[in-house]
C-alpha atoms as an extended CHARMM CRD file, in Angstrom:
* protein
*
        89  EXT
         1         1  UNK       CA             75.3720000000       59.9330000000       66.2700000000  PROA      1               0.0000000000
         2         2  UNK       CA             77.1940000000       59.9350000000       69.6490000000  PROA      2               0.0000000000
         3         3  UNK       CA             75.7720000000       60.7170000000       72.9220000000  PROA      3               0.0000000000
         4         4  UNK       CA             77.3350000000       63.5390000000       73.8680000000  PROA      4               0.0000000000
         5         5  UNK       CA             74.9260000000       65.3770000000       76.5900000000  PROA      5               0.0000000000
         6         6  UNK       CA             72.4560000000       64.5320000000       79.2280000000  PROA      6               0.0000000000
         7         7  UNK       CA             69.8890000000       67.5840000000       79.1480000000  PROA      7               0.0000000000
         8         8  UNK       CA             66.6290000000       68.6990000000       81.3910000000  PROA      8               0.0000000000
         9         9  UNK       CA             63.6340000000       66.6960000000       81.3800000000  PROA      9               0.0000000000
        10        10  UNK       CA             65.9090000000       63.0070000000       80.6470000000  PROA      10              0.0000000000
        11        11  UNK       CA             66.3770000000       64.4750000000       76.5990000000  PROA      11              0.0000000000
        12        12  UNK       CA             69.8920000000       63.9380000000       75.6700000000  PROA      12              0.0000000000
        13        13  UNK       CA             72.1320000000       65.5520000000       72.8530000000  PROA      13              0.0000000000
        14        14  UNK       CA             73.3890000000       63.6030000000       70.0770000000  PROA      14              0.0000000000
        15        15  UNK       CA             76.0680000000       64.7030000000       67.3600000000  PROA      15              0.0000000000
        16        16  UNK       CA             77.9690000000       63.8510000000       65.1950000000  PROA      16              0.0000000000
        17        17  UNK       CA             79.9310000000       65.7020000000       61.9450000000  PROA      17              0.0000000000
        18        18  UNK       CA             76.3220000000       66.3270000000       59.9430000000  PROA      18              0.0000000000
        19        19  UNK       CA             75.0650000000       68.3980000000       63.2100000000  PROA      19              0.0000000000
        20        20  UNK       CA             72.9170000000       67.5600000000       66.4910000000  PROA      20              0.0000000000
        21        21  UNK       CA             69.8100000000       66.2130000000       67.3040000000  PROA      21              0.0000000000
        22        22  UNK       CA             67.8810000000       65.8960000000       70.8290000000  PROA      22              0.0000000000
        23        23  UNK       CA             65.8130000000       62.9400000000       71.8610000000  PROA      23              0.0000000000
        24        24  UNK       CA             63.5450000000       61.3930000000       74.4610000000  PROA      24              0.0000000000
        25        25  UNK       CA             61.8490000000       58.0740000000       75.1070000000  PROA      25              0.0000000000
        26        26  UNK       CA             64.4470000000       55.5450000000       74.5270000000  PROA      26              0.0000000000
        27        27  UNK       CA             63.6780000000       51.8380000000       76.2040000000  PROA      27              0.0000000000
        28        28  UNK       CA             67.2910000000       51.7220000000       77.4390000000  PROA      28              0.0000000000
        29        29  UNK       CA             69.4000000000       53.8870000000       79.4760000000  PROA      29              0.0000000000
        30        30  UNK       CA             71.7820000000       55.9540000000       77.4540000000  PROA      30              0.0000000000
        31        31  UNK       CA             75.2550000000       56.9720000000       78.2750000000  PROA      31              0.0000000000
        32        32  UNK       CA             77.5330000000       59.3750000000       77.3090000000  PROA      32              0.0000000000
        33        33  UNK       CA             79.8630000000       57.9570000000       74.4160000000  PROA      33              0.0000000000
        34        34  UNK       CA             76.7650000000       55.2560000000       73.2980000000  PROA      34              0.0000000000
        35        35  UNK       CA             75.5670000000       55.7140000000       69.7620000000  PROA      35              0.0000000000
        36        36  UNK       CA             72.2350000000       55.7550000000       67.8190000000  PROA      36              0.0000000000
        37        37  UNK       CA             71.7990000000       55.1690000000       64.4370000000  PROA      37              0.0000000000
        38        38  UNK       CA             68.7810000000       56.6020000000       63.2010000000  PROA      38              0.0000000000
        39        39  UNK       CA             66.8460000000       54.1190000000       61.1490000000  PROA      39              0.0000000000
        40        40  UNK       CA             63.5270000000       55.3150000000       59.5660000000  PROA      40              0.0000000000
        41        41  UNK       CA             60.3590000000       57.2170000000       60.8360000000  PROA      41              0.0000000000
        42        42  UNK       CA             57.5420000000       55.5190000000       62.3870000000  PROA      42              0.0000000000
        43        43  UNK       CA             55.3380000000       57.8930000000       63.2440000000  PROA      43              0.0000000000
        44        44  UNK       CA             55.3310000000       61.8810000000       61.5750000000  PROA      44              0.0000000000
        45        45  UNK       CA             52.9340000000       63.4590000000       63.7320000000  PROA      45              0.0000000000
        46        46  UNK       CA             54.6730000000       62.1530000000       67.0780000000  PROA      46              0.0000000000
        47        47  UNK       CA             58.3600000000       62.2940000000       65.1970000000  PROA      47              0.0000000000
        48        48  UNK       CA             58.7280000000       58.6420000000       66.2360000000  PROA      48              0.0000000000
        49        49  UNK       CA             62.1860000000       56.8880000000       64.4540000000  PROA      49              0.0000000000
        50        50  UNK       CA             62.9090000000       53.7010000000       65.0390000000  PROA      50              0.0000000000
        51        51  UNK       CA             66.8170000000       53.0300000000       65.6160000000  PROA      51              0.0000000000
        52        52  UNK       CA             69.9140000000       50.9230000000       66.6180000000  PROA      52              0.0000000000
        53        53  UNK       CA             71.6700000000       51.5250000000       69.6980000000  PROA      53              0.0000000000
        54        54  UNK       CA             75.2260000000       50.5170000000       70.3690000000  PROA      54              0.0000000000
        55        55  UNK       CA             76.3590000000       51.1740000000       73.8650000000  PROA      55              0.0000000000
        56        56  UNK       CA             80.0330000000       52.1590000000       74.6070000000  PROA      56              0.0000000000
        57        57  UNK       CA             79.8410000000       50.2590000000       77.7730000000  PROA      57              0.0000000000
        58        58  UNK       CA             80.2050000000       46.9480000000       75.4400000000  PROA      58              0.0000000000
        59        59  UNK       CA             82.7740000000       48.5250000000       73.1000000000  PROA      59              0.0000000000
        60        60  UNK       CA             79.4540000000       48.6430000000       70.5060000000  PROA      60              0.0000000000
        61        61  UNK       CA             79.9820000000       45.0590000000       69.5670000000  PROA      61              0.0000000000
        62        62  UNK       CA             76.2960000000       44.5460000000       69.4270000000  PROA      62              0.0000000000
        63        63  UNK       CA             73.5690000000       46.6770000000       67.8680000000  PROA      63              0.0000000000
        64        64  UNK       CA             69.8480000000       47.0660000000       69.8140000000  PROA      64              0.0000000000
        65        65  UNK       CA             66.4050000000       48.3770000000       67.9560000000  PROA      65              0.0000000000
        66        66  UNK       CA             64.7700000000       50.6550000000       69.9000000000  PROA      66              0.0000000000
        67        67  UNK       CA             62.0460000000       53.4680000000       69.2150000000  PROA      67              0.0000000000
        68        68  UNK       CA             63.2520000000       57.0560000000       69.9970000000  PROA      68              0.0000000000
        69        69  UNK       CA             61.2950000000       60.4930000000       69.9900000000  PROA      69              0.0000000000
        70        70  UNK       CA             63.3100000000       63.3730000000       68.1680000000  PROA      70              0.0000000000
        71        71  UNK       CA             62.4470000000       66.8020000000       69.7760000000  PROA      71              0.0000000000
        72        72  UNK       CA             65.2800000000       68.3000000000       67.2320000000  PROA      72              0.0000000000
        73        73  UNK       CA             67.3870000000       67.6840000000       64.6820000000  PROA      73              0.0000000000
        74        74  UNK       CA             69.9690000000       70.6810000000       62.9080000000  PROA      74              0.0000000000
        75        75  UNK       CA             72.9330000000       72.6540000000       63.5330000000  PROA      75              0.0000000000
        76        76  UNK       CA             74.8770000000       73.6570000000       66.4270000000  PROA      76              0.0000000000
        77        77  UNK       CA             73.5170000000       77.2510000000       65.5910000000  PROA      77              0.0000000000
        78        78  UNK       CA             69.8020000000       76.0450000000       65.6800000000  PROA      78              0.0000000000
        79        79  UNK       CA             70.5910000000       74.0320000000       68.5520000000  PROA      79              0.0000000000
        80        80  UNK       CA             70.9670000000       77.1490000000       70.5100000000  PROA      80              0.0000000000
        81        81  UNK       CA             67.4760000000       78.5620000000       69.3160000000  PROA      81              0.0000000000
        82        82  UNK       CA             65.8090000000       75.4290000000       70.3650000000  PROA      82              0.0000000000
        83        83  UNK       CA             67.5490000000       75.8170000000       73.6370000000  PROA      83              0.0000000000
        84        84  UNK       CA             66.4080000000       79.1970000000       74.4740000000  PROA      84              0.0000000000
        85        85  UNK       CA             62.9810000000       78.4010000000       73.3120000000  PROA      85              0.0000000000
        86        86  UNK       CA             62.8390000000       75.2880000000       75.2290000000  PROA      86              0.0000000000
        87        87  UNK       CA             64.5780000000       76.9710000000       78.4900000000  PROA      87              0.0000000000
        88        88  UNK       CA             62.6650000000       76.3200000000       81.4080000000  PROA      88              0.0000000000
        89        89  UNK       CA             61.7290000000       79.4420000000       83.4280000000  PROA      89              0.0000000000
């Protein structure tokens, strides 16, 4: 999936042509264009995946392991529920 957003609280939007997916926590700084291959799941309870990181920045010639949190993961069209349930006030 491709970087594609930066969104409130440091979470940034991923995509690619299966849907989107929003995550948090990453070790390294993300940019826009970067992209994160989601590996396997770690943890359930704290959705904790484990994945590989190529950064655009590099032209993804190299591949990084990293832990991310996902806070979603669907469609466009769930996307925007998430948002407006996760809007802040």
């Amino acid at each position: 999936m491709n970087v594609v957003a930066y969104l409130h609280n440091a979470d940034l939007l991923l995509e690619d042509e299966q849907g989107v997916a929003v995550i948090g926590g990453s070790h390294y700084v993300l940019s826009l264009g970067d992209k994160v291959v989601i590996q396997k799941m770690i943890d359930e309870q704290t959705q904790l995946y484990q994945v590989q990181i190529s950064f655009a920045c590099a032209e993804h010639a190299m591949l990084h392991v990293d832990e991310i949190q996902m806070k979603f993961e669907g469609c466009r069209e769930q996307f925007k529920q998430y948002q407006l349930h996760t809007a802040v006030h």
